[in-house]
PDB file of C-alpha atoms in Angstrom:
ATOM      1  CA  MET A   1     249.484  84.804 -20.309  1.00  0.00           C
ATOM      2  CA  ALA A   2     252.317  86.790 -21.884  1.00  0.00           C
ATOM      3  CA  VAL A   3     255.447  84.830 -22.773  1.00  0.00           C
ATOM      4  CA  ALA A   4     259.125  85.595 -23.409  1.00  0.00           C
ATOM      5  CA  PHE A   5     261.681  83.171 -24.781  1.00  0.00           C
ATOM      6  CA  VAL A   6     265.204  83.701 -23.433  1.00  0.00           C
ATOM      7  CA  PHE A   7     268.496  82.198 -24.524  1.00  0.00           C
ATOM      8  CA  PRO A   8     271.530  81.315 -22.375  1.00  0.00           C
ATOM      9  CA  GLY A   9     275.056  82.621 -22.704  1.00  0.00           C
ATOM     10  CA  GLN A  10     278.558  81.283 -22.251  1.00  0.00           C
ATOM     11  CA  GLY A  11     279.006  79.219 -19.114  1.00  0.00           C
ATOM     12  CA  SER A  12     275.984  77.004 -19.751  1.00  0.00           C
ATOM     13  CA  GLN A  13     277.880  74.699 -22.111  1.00  0.00           C
ATOM     14  CA  ALA A  14     278.370  70.996 -21.342  1.00  0.00           C
ATOM     15  CA  VAL A  15     279.532  68.067 -23.446  1.00  0.00           C
ATOM     16  CA  GLY A  16     276.478  66.180 -24.697  1.00  0.00           C
ATOM     17  CA  MET A  17     274.122  69.149 -24.692  1.00  0.00           C
ATOM     18  CA  GLY A  18     271.539  68.911 -27.433  1.00  0.00           C
ATOM     19  CA  LYS A  19     272.530  65.351 -28.339  1.00  0.00           C
ATOM     20  CA  ALA A  20     269.226  63.794 -27.288  1.00  0.00           C
ATOM     21  CA  LEU A  21     267.334  66.447 -29.224  1.00  0.00           C
ATOM     22  CA  ALA A  22     269.350  65.685 -32.358  1.00  0.00           C
ATOM     23  CA  GLU A  23     268.829  61.942 -31.909  1.00  0.00           C
ATOM     24  CA  ASN A  24     265.077  62.266 -31.459  1.00  0.00           C
ATOM     25  CA  PHE A  25     264.048  65.125 -33.730  1.00  0.00           C
ATOM     26  CA  ALA A  26     264.904  65.770 -37.376  1.00  0.00           C
ATOM     27  CA  ALA A  27     264.344  69.508 -36.852  1.00  0.00           C
ATOM     28  CA  ALA A  28     267.159  69.598 -34.281  1.00  0.00           C
ATOM     29  CA  ARG A  29     269.519  67.496 -36.419  1.00  0.00           C
ATOM     30  CA  ALA A  30     268.977  69.886 -39.307  1.00  0.00           C
ATOM     31  CA  VAL A  31     270.237  72.836 -37.229  1.00  0.00           C
ATOM     32  CA  PHE A  32     273.423  70.996 -36.232  1.00  0.00           C
ATOM     33  CA  ASP A  33     274.004  70.021 -39.865  1.00  0.00           C
ATOM     34  CA  GLU A  34     273.452  73.595 -41.040  1.00  0.00           C
ATOM     35  CA  VAL A  35     275.939  74.984 -38.513  1.00  0.00           C
ATOM     36  CA  ASP A  36     278.553  72.325 -39.355  1.00  0.00           C
ATOM     37  CA  GLU A  37     278.263  73.305 -43.007  1.00  0.00           C
ATOM     38  CA  ALA A  38     278.396  77.038 -42.285  1.00  0.00           C
ATOM     39  CA  LEU A  39     281.542  76.695 -40.165  1.00  0.00           C
ATOM     40  CA  GLY A  40     283.216  74.112 -42.355  1.00  0.00           C
ATOM     41  CA  ASP A  41     283.910  71.727 -39.468  1.00  0.00           C
ATOM     42  CA  LYS A  42     282.097  69.178 -37.317  1.00  0.00           C
ATOM     43  CA  LEU A  43     281.225  71.351 -34.353  1.00  0.00           C
ATOM     44  CA  SER A  44     278.425  68.871 -33.625  1.00  0.00           C
ATOM     45  CA  THR A  45     281.003  66.175 -32.835  1.00  0.00           C
ATOM     46  CA  VAL A  46     282.689  68.454 -30.288  1.00  0.00           C
ATOM     47  CA  VAL A  47     279.316  69.304 -28.748  1.00  0.00           C
ATOM     48  CA  PHE A  48     278.146  65.704 -28.493  1.00  0.00           C
ATOM     49  CA  GLU A  49     281.436  63.954 -27.681  1.00  0.00           C
ATOM     50  CA  GLY A  50     283.924  66.556 -26.441  1.00  0.00           C
ATOM     51  CA  PRO A  51     286.602  66.721 -25.295  1.00  0.00           C
ATOM     52  CA  ALA A  52     285.458  69.295 -22.764  1.00  0.00           C
ATOM     53  CA  GLU A  53     288.550  71.451 -23.146  1.00  0.00           C
ATOM     54  CA  THR A  54     287.814  71.837 -26.864  1.00  0.00           C
ATOM     55  CA  LEU A  55     284.175  72.736 -26.258  1.00  0.00           C
ATOM     56  CA  LEU A  56     285.215  75.245 -23.591  1.00  0.00           C
ATOM     57  CA  LEU A  57     287.261  77.250 -26.101  1.00  0.00           C
ATOM     58  CA  THR A  58     285.351  80.482 -26.594  1.00  0.00           C
ATOM     59  CA  GLU A  59     285.375  80.093 -30.383  1.00  0.00           C
ATOM     60  CA  ASN A  60     283.585  76.737 -29.986  1.00  0.00           C
ATOM     61  CA  ALA A  61     281.441  77.382 -26.911  1.00  0.00           C
ATOM     62  CA  GLN A  62     279.707  80.384 -28.448  1.00  0.00           C
ATOM     63  CA  PRO A  63     278.483  78.758 -31.697  1.00  0.00           C
ATOM     64  CA  ALA A  64     277.781  75.521 -29.813  1.00  0.00           C
ATOM     65  CA  LEU A  65     275.417  77.194 -27.354  1.00  0.00           C
ATOM     66  CA  MET A  66     273.692  79.083 -30.142  1.00  0.00           C
ATOM     67  CA  THR A  67     273.224  75.845 -32.080  1.00  0.00           C
ATOM     68  CA  VAL A  68     271.664  74.016 -29.141  1.00  0.00           C
ATOM     69  CA  SER A  69     269.294  76.927 -28.510  1.00  0.00           C
ATOM     70  CA  LEU A  70     268.163  77.059 -32.134  1.00  0.00           C
ATOM     71  CA  ALA A  71     267.841  73.264 -32.277  1.00  0.00           C
ATOM     72  CA  ALA A  72     265.590  73.306 -29.209  1.00  0.00           C
ATOM     73  CA  LEU A  73     263.507  76.126 -30.648  1.00  0.00           C
ATOM     74  CA  ARG A  74     263.051  74.307 -33.970  1.00  0.00           C
ATOM     75  CA  VAL A  75     261.782  71.288 -32.032  1.00  0.00           C
ATOM     76  CA  LEU A  76     259.291  73.492 -30.185  1.00  0.00           C
ATOM     77  CA  GLU A  77     258.132  74.813 -33.542  1.00  0.00           C
ATOM     78  CA  SER A  78     257.764  71.371 -35.119  1.00  0.00           C
ATOM     79  CA  GLU A  79     256.407  69.455 -32.109  1.00  0.00           C
ATOM     80  CA  ALA A  80     254.427  72.098 -30.224  1.00  0.00           C
ATOM     81  CA  GLY A  81     253.487  74.479 -33.000  1.00  0.00           C
ATOM     82  CA  VAL A  82     255.340  77.382 -31.420  1.00  0.00           C
ATOM     83  CA  ASP A  83     255.251  80.533 -33.535  1.00  0.00           C
ATOM     84  CA  LEU A  84     257.289  83.336 -31.968  1.00  0.00           C
ATOM     85  CA  ALA A  85     255.442  86.041 -33.888  1.00  0.00           C
ATOM     86  CA  ARG A  86     252.187  84.803 -32.375  1.00  0.00           C
ATOM     87  CA  ASP A  87     253.265  83.307 -29.069  1.00  0.00           C
ATOM     88  CA  ALA A  88     255.970  85.622 -27.696  1.00  0.00           C
ATOM     89  CA  MET A  89     255.873  89.194 -26.473  1.00  0.00           C
ATOM     90  CA  PHE A  90     259.684  89.417 -26.450  1.00  0.00           C
ATOM     91  CA  VAL A  91     262.843  87.404 -26.944  1.00  0.00           C
ATOM     92  CA  ALA A  92     266.147  88.106 -25.205  1.00  0.00           C
ATOM     93  CA  GLY A  93     269.481  86.434 -24.615  1.00  0.00           C
ATOM     94  CA  HIS A  94     272.285  86.769 -22.099  1.00  0.00           C
ATOM     95  CA  SER A  95     275.405  88.103 -23.872  1.00  0.00           C
ATOM     96  CA  LEU A  96     276.086  85.486 -26.567  1.00  0.00           C
ATOM     97  CA  GLY A  97     272.437  84.450 -26.167  1.00  0.00           C
ATOM     98  CA  GLU A  98     271.366  87.707 -27.775  1.00  0.00           C
ATOM     99  CA  TYR A  99     272.602  86.288 -31.084  1.00  0.00           C
ATOM    100  CA  SER A 100     270.508  83.166 -30.479  1.00  0.00           C
ATOM    101  CA  ALA A 101     267.496  85.384 -29.768  1.00  0.00           C
ATOM    102  CA  LEU A 102     268.033  87.315 -32.994  1.00  0.00           C
ATOM    103  CA  ALA A 103     268.354  84.125 -35.033  1.00  0.00           C
ATOM    104  CA  ALA A 104     265.255  82.705 -33.334  1.00  0.00           C
ATOM    105  CA  ALA A 105     263.305  85.817 -34.287  1.00  0.00           C
ATOM    106  CA  GLY A 106     264.494  85.720 -37.893  1.00  0.00           C
ATOM    107  CA  ALA A 107     266.725  88.804 -37.754  1.00  0.00           C
ATOM    108  CA  LEU A 108     269.763  86.690 -38.666  1.00  0.00           C
ATOM    109  CA  SER A 109     270.052  83.437 -40.588  1.00  0.00           C
ATOM    110  CA  VAL A 110     271.345  80.434 -38.653  1.00  0.00           C
ATOM    111  CA  ALA A 111     274.417  80.168 -40.901  1.00  0.00           C
ATOM    112  CA  ASP A 112     275.293  83.864 -40.522  1.00  0.00           C
ATOM    113  CA  THR A 113     274.753  83.645 -36.767  1.00  0.00           C
ATOM    114  CA  ALA A 114     277.086  80.658 -36.485  1.00  0.00           C
ATOM    115  CA  ARG A 115     279.825  82.485 -38.373  1.00  0.00           C
ATOM    116  CA  LEU A 116     279.282  85.701 -36.419  1.00  0.00           C
ATOM    117  CA  VAL A 117     279.531  84.072 -33.006  1.00  0.00           C
ATOM    118  CA  ARG A 118     282.633  82.130 -34.021  1.00  0.00           C
ATOM    119  CA  THR A 119     284.188  85.421 -35.138  1.00  0.00           C
ATOM    120  CA  ARG A 120     283.027  86.964 -31.859  1.00  0.00           C
ATOM    121  CA  GLY A 121     284.569  84.180 -29.807  1.00  0.00           C
ATOM    122  CA  ARG A 122     287.896  84.400 -31.605  1.00  0.00           C
ATOM    123  CA  ALA A 123     287.972  88.193 -31.489  1.00  0.00           C
ATOM    124  CA  MET A 124     287.176  88.308 -27.774  1.00  0.00           C
ATOM    125  CA  GLN A 125     289.881  85.750 -27.023  1.00  0.00           C
ATOM    126  CA  LYS A 126     292.434  87.576 -29.166  1.00  0.00           C
ATOM    127  CA  ALA A 127     291.682  91.044 -27.757  1.00  0.00           C
ATOM    128  CA  VAL A 128     293.551  90.478 -24.483  1.00  0.00           C
ATOM    129  CA  PRO A 129     296.501  88.116 -23.899  1.00  0.00           C
ATOM    130  CA  VAL A 130     295.700  85.218 -21.566  1.00  0.00           C
ATOM    131  CA  GLY A 131     296.465  86.167 -17.962  1.00  0.00           C
ATOM    132  CA  VAL A 132     296.269  89.922 -18.485  1.00  0.00           C
ATOM    133  CA  GLY A 133     292.571  90.245 -17.731  1.00  0.00           C
ATOM    134  CA  ALA A 134     290.150  88.623 -15.317  1.00  0.00           C
ATOM    135  CA  MET A 135     286.516  88.491 -14.242  1.00  0.00           C
ATOM    136  CA  ALA A 136     285.053  88.011 -10.786  1.00  0.00           C
ATOM    137  CA  ALA A 137     281.596  87.317  -9.393  1.00  0.00           C
ATOM    138  CA  LEU A 138     280.460  89.501  -6.519  1.00  0.00           C
ATOM    139  CA  LEU A 139     277.540  87.850  -4.742  1.00  0.00           C
ATOM    140  CA  GLY A 140     275.357  89.652  -2.242  1.00  0.00           C
ATOM    141  CA  LEU A 141     276.012  93.155  -3.559  1.00  0.00           C
ATOM    142  CA  GLU A 142     273.450  95.061  -5.606  1.00  0.00           C
ATOM    143  CA  PHE A 143     274.514  96.685  -8.850  1.00  0.00           C
ATOM    144  CA  ASP A 144     275.189 100.206  -7.565  1.00  0.00           C
ATOM    145  CA  ALA A 145     277.356  98.906  -4.734  1.00  0.00           C
ATOM    146  CA  ALA A 146     279.258  96.579  -7.078  1.00  0.00           C
ATOM    147  CA  THR A 147     279.796  99.425  -9.555  1.00  0.00           C
ATOM    148  CA  GLU A 148     281.303 101.527  -6.774  1.00  0.00           C
ATOM    149  CA  VAL A 149     283.575  98.629  -5.809  1.00  0.00           C
ATOM    150  CA  ALA A 150     284.770  98.364  -9.412  1.00  0.00           C
ATOM    151  CA  ARG A 151     285.364 102.123  -9.650  1.00  0.00           C
ATOM    152  CA  GLU A 152     287.400 102.121  -6.449  1.00  0.00           C
ATOM    153  CA  ALA A 153     289.400  99.055  -7.468  1.00  0.00           C
ATOM    154  CA  ALA A 154     290.344 100.414 -10.897  1.00  0.00           C
ATOM    155  CA  GLU A 155     293.080 102.804  -9.698  1.00  0.00           C
ATOM    156  CA  GLY A 156     293.663 103.962 -13.259  1.00  0.00           C
ATOM    157  CA  ALA A 157     293.322 100.497 -14.777  1.00  0.00           C
ATOM    158  CA  VAL A 158     290.165  98.899 -16.203  1.00  0.00           C
ATOM    159  CA  CYS A 159     287.576  97.446 -13.836  1.00  0.00           C
ATOM    160  CA  GLN A 160     283.917  97.551 -14.828  1.00  0.00           C
ATOM    161  CA  ALA A 161     280.620  95.943 -13.963  1.00  0.00           C
ATOM    162  CA  ALA A 162     280.274  93.463 -16.839  1.00  0.00           C
ATOM    163  CA  ASN A 163     277.097  91.539 -15.963  1.00  0.00           C
ATOM    164  CA  ASP A 164     274.218  92.730 -13.818  1.00  0.00           C
ATOM    165  CA  ASN A 165     272.619  89.312 -13.485  1.00  0.00           C
ATOM    166  CA  GLY A 166     270.125  90.110 -10.744  1.00  0.00           C
ATOM    167  CA  GLY A 167     269.511  88.568  -7.370  1.00  0.00           C
ATOM    168  CA  GLY A 168     272.568  90.314  -5.960  1.00  0.00           C
ATOM    169  CA  GLN A 169     274.866  88.748  -8.535  1.00  0.00           C
ATOM    170  CA  VAL A 170     277.199  91.131 -10.376  1.00  0.00           C
ATOM    171  CA  VAL A 171     280.268  90.212 -12.420  1.00  0.00           C
ATOM    172  CA  VAL A 172     283.170  92.639 -12.779  1.00  0.00           C
ATOM    173  CA  SER A 173     285.737  92.537 -15.559  1.00  0.00           C
ATOM    174  CA  GLY A 174     289.028  94.211 -16.429  1.00  0.00           C
ATOM    175  CA  ASP A 175     292.752  94.170 -15.760  1.00  0.00           C
ATOM    176  CA  LYS A 176     293.642  91.225 -13.527  1.00  0.00           C
ATOM    177  CA  ALA A 177     295.180  93.213 -10.673  1.00  0.00           C
ATOM    178  CA  ALA A 178     292.212  95.598 -10.584  1.00  0.00           C
ATOM    179  CA  VAL A 179     289.709  92.745 -10.548  1.00  0.00           C
ATOM    180  CA  GLU A 180     291.660  91.081  -7.730  1.00  0.00           C
ATOM    181  CA  ARG A 181     291.450  94.350  -5.796  1.00  0.00           C
ATOM    182  CA  ALA A 182     287.700  94.430  -6.431  1.00  0.00           C
ATOM    183  CA  VAL A 183     287.364  90.965  -4.885  1.00  0.00           C
ATOM    184  CA  GLU A 184     289.060  92.124  -1.689  1.00  0.00           C
ATOM    185  CA  ILE A 185     287.125  95.401  -1.504  1.00  0.00           C
ATOM    186  CA  ALA A 186     283.831  93.570  -2.068  1.00  0.00           C
ATOM    187  CA  LYS A 187     284.554  91.216   0.814  1.00  0.00           C
ATOM    188  CA  GLY A 188     285.005  94.245   3.054  1.00  0.00           C
ATOM    189  CA  ARG A 189     281.723  95.742   1.811  1.00  0.00           C
ATOM    190  CA  GLY A 190     279.619  92.796   2.895  1.00  0.00           C
ATOM    191  CA  ALA A 191     279.626  90.604  -0.193  1.00  0.00           C
ATOM    192  CA  LYS A 192     278.511  87.085   0.681  1.00  0.00           C
ATOM    193  CA  ARG A 193     281.087  85.785  -1.743  1.00  0.00           C
ATOM    194  CA  ALA A 194     283.600  87.332  -4.127  1.00  0.00           C
ATOM    195  CA  THR A 195     285.646  85.076  -6.338  1.00  0.00           C
ATOM    196  CA  LEU A 196     287.600  85.080  -9.577  1.00  0.00           C
ATOM    197  CA  LEU A 197     285.909  83.221 -12.441  1.00  0.00           C
ATOM    198  CA  PRO A 198     287.612  80.563 -14.597  1.00  0.00           C
ATOM    199  CA  VAL A 199     287.345  82.521 -17.855  1.00  0.00           C
ATOM    200  CA  SER A 200     289.876  82.988 -20.628  1.00  0.00           C
ATOM    201  CA  ALA A 201     289.325  86.715 -21.217  1.00  0.00           C
ATOM    202  CA  PRO A 202     287.794  89.810 -19.545  1.00  0.00           C
ATOM    203  CA  PHE A 203     284.498  90.060 -21.412  1.00  0.00           C
ATOM    204  CA  HIS A 204     282.210  93.120 -21.468  1.00  0.00           C
ATOM    205  CA  CYS A 205     284.727  95.789 -20.579  1.00  0.00           C
ATOM    206  CA  THR A 206     286.732  98.364 -22.547  1.00  0.00           C
ATOM    207  CA  LEU A 207     289.637  95.924 -22.935  1.00  0.00           C
ATOM    208  CA  MET A 208     287.393  94.256 -25.540  1.00  0.00           C
ATOM    209  CA  GLU A 209     287.485  97.272 -27.904  1.00  0.00           C
ATOM    210  CA  PRO A 210     289.484  95.352 -30.568  1.00  0.00           C
ATOM    211  CA  ALA A 211     286.765  92.691 -30.537  1.00  0.00           C
ATOM    212  CA  ALA A 212     284.061  95.351 -30.900  1.00  0.00           C
ATOM    213  CA  ALA A 213     285.845  96.642 -34.010  1.00  0.00           C
ATOM    214  CA  ALA A 214     286.020  93.095 -35.396  1.00  0.00           C
ATOM    215  CA  MET A 215     282.298  92.607 -34.826  1.00  0.00           C
ATOM    216  CA  ALA A 216     281.460  95.916 -36.494  1.00  0.00           C
ATOM    217  CA  GLU A 217     283.277  94.675 -39.587  1.00  0.00           C
ATOM    218  CA  ALA A 218     281.641  91.237 -39.450  1.00  0.00           C
ATOM    219  CA  LEU A 219     278.136  92.611 -38.928  1.00  0.00           C
ATOM    220  CA  ALA A 220     278.541  94.988 -41.864  1.00  0.00           C
ATOM    221  CA  ALA A 221     278.919  91.948 -44.114  1.00  0.00           C
ATOM    222  CA  VAL A 222     275.660  90.179 -43.184  1.00  0.00           C
ATOM    223  CA  THR A 223     271.977  90.867 -43.744  1.00  0.00           C
ATOM    224  CA  VAL A 224     270.073  91.870 -40.608  1.00  0.00           C
ATOM    225  CA  ARG A 225     266.290  91.847 -40.902  1.00  0.00           C
ATOM    226  CA  ARG A 226     263.528  93.089 -38.616  1.00  0.00           C
ATOM    227  CA  PRO A 227     262.811  90.357 -36.057  1.00  0.00           C
ATOM    228  CA  VAL A 228     259.308  88.904 -35.953  1.00  0.00           C
ATOM    229  CA  VAL A 229     259.158  89.792 -32.250  1.00  0.00           C
ATOM    230  CA  PRO A 230     261.031  92.605 -30.437  1.00  0.00           C
ATOM    231  CA  VAL A 231     264.438  91.680 -29.014  1.00  0.00           C
ATOM    232  CA  VAL A 232     265.296  93.134 -25.597  1.00  0.00           C
ATOM    233  CA  ALA A 233     268.904  94.237 -26.039  1.00  0.00           C
ATOM    234  CA  ASN A 234     271.495  93.624 -23.318  1.00  0.00           C
ATOM    235  CA  VAL A 235     273.006  97.105 -23.395  1.00  0.00           C
ATOM    236  CA  LEU A 236     269.657  98.930 -23.492  1.00  0.00           C
ATOM    237  CA  ALA A 237     267.381  96.721 -21.375  1.00  0.00           C
ATOM    238  CA  ALA A 238     264.758  97.775 -23.912  1.00  0.00           C
ATOM    239  CA  PRO A 239     263.242  96.260 -27.058  1.00  0.00           C
ATOM    240  CA  ILE A 240     264.640  96.961 -30.513  1.00  0.00           C
ATOM    241  CA  SER A 241     263.537  95.896 -33.980  1.00  0.00           C
ATOM    242  CA  GLU A 242     265.291  98.195 -36.472  1.00  0.00           C
ATOM    243  CA  PRO A 243     268.284  96.471 -38.144  1.00  0.00           C
ATOM    244  CA  ALA A 244     270.570  99.482 -37.614  1.00  0.00           C
ATOM    245  CA  ALA A 245     269.719  99.528 -33.901  1.00  0.00           C
ATOM    246  CA  ILE A 246     270.332  95.788 -33.640  1.00  0.00           C
ATOM    247  CA  ILE A 247     273.792  96.118 -35.200  1.00  0.00           C
ATOM    248  CA  ALA A 248     274.692  99.054 -32.948  1.00  0.00           C
ATOM    249  CA  ALA A 249     273.553  97.150 -29.849  1.00  0.00           C
ATOM    250  CA  LEU A 250     275.575  94.045 -30.773  1.00  0.00           C
ATOM    251  CA  ILE A 251     278.725  96.122 -31.252  1.00  0.00           C
ATOM    252  CA  ALA A 252     278.170  98.010 -27.991  1.00  0.00           C
ATOM    253  CA  GLN A 253     277.497  94.740 -26.177  1.00  0.00           C
ATOM    254  CA  VAL A 254     281.108  93.569 -26.614  1.00  0.00           C
ATOM    255  CA  THR A 255     282.418  96.272 -24.261  1.00  0.00           C
ATOM    256  CA  GLY A 256     279.197  97.158 -22.432  1.00  0.00           C
ATOM    257  CA  THR A 257     277.367  95.845 -19.400  1.00  0.00           C
ATOM    258  CA  VAL A 258     274.924  92.969 -19.832  1.00  0.00           C
ATOM    259  CA  ARG A 259     271.889  94.524 -18.140  1.00  0.00           C
ATOM    260  CA  TRP A 260     270.073  91.252 -17.536  1.00  0.00           C
ATOM    261  CA  ARG A 261     268.346  92.240 -14.297  1.00  0.00           C
ATOM    262  CA  GLU A 262     266.865  95.319 -15.939  1.00  0.00           C
ATOM    263  CA  SER A 263     265.974  93.386 -19.099  1.00  0.00           C
ATOM    264  CA  VAL A 264     263.964  90.778 -17.198  1.00  0.00           C
ATOM    265  CA  ALA A 265     262.373  93.465 -15.026  1.00  0.00           C
ATOM    266  CA  PHE A 266     261.368  95.386 -18.169  1.00  0.00           C
ATOM    267  CA  MET A 267     259.726  92.308 -19.689  1.00  0.00           C
ATOM    268  CA  ALA A 268     257.913  91.510 -16.454  1.00  0.00           C
ATOM    269  CA  GLN A 269     256.659  95.092 -16.109  1.00  0.00           C
ATOM    270  CA  ALA A 270     255.437  94.914 -19.725  1.00  0.00           C
ATOM    271  CA  GLY A 271     253.278  91.961 -18.735  1.00  0.00           C
ATOM    272  CA  VAL A 272     255.411  88.844 -19.269  1.00  0.00           C
ATOM    273  CA  THR A 273     254.509  86.196 -16.711  1.00  0.00           C
ATOM    274  CA  SER A 274     256.165  83.108 -18.241  1.00  0.00           C
ATOM    275  CA  PHE A 275     259.811  82.885 -19.293  1.00  0.00           C
ATOM    276  CA  TYR A 276     261.071  79.905 -21.290  1.00  0.00           C
ATOM    277  CA  GLU A 277     264.842  79.378 -21.347  1.00  0.00           C
ATOM    278  CA  VAL A 278     265.615  77.628 -24.621  1.00  0.00           C
ATOM    279  CA  GLY A 279     268.881  75.699 -24.904  1.00  0.00           C
ATOM    280  CA  ALA A 280     271.520  74.434 -22.492  1.00  0.00           C
ATOM    281  CA  GLY A 281     271.269  74.697 -18.727  1.00  0.00           C
ATOM    282  CA  LYS A 282     268.948  76.485 -16.317  1.00  0.00           C
ATOM    283  CA  VAL A 283     270.955  79.555 -15.311  1.00  0.00           C
ATOM    284  CA  LEU A 284     268.516  82.133 -16.680  1.00  0.00           C
ATOM    285  CA  THR A 285     265.527  80.295 -15.237  1.00  0.00           C
ATOM    286  CA  GLY A 286     267.002  80.704 -11.775  1.00  0.00           C
ATOM    287  CA  LEU A 287     267.771  84.378 -12.341  1.00  0.00           C
ATOM    288  CA  VAL A 288     264.278  85.114 -13.694  1.00  0.00           C
ATOM    289  CA  LYS A 289     262.679  83.734 -10.547  1.00  0.00           C
ATOM    290  CA  ARG A 290     264.848  86.022  -8.404  1.00  0.00           C
ATOM    291  CA  ILE A 291     264.197  89.126 -10.506  1.00  0.00           C
ATOM    292  CA  ALA A 292     260.533  88.912 -11.522  1.00  0.00           C
ATOM    293  CA  GLU A 293     258.369  88.173  -8.513  1.00  0.00           C
ATOM    294  CA  GLY A 294     255.467  85.917  -9.424  1.00  0.00           C
ATOM    295  CA  ALA A 295     256.826  85.019 -12.865  1.00  0.00           C
ATOM    296  CA  THR A 296     257.387  81.405 -13.825  1.00  0.00           C
ATOM    297  CA  GLY A 297     260.542  80.137 -15.497  1.00  0.00           C
ATOM    298  CA  SER A 298     261.068  76.867 -17.355  1.00  0.00           C
ATOM    299  CA  ALA A 299     264.139  75.480 -19.115  1.00  0.00           C
ATOM    300  CA  ILE A 300     263.733  73.592 -22.397  1.00  0.00           C
ATOM    301  CA  GLY A 301     266.787  71.669 -23.512  1.00  0.00           C
ATOM    302  CA  SER A 302     265.865  67.987 -23.630  1.00  0.00           C
ATOM    303  CA  PRO A 303     263.176  65.757 -25.140  1.00  0.00           C
ATOM    304  CA  ALA A 304     261.570  65.478 -21.690  1.00  0.00           C
ATOM    305  CA  ASP A 305     261.424  69.274 -21.431  1.00  0.00           C
ATOM    306  CA  VAL A 306     259.787  69.432 -24.857  1.00  0.00           C
ATOM    307  CA  ALA A 307     257.225  66.810 -23.824  1.00  0.00           C
ATOM    308  CA  SER A 308     256.390  68.792 -20.682  1.00  0.00           C
ATOM    309  CA  PHE A 309     255.993  71.957 -22.738  1.00  0.00           C
ATOM    310  CA  VAL A 310     253.696  70.206 -25.227  1.00  0.00           C
ATOM    311  CA  ALA A 311     251.582  68.732 -22.422  1.00  0.00           C
ATOM    312  CA  ALA A 312     251.268  72.103 -20.701  1.00  0.00           C
ATOM    313  CA  ARG A 313     250.183  73.790 -23.946  1.00  0.00           C
ATOM    314  CA  MET A 314     247.580  71.103 -24.587  1.00  0.00           C
ATOM    315  CA  ALA A 315     246.198  71.471 -21.063  1.00  0.00           C
ATOM    316  CA  LEU A 316     246.065  75.248 -21.479  1.00  0.00           C
ATOM    317  CA  ARG A 317     244.169  74.952 -24.770  1.00  0.00           C
ATOM    318  CA  GLN A 318     241.715  72.452 -23.300  1.00  0.00           C
ATOM    319  CA  GLY A 319     241.165  74.742 -20.346  1.00  0.00           C
ATOM    320  CA  ALA A 320     240.539  77.681 -22.642  1.00  0.00           C
ATOM    321  CA  ALA A 321     238.036  75.609 -24.628  1.00  0.00           C
TER     322      ALA A 321
END
């Protein structure tokens, strides 16, 4: 049974996420403490107590989600004996989650990752004034059709396919008027639903070029190591391990398409049959089941999820014996 561990991106955040893990497991508490120290503020308080509008700020949501993912992984390591180098064929993360995946696989330290994703959140927010850009979800259109909708809607402005999430779910991003045109065109092309998303900036399009430059500078200042397991990069939908390739992929990711459908399909074709979503929410688990026929997906973000994982591993070992 080949396994991949995957890590959620922005949108999965919720006040209280990871709190039960931190209350029940020292390994999880240690991650929250390490991130608080690295950032020089009590992000953990915002995560556990809110207010929601503070957690929703991109500069907080991104390190918060990464922290919860790493806290959950550390609990799996301490309670279930998980060893990514031994137990995983690949790791991957959706957008921001790619940083979580890299930290999980030892390519980045937790402290450096926390600082990087805070820089990323601030840079992405600063790149485009609020109200100038927009993103929209086009449901019921496959990627090629959605890309054509975006191209037609651009009319000289920016409108790009930002996320190819799979299951007929594509997100477009760009100048607000162009994205609004894309919504109307998509409705006429048979989309089941096309709607603007409540986001603060147009992520994963060329409007984010200032943020890509900021991340190039930030990444040049940290140590990137070879991960203990290959990381399937968003912009390549293929595994990478060389530090230079990892840095290049993270910079390209800021303005490039998150090729999640292709990434999951690649892992499934390589033999992965079980996907574990580590951290907040169950978004990726749902997408995996739509993309990889026959694969199983499980979300691990609470003590109960950890207990289920431990029990399943014990049953598997007993069966193998």
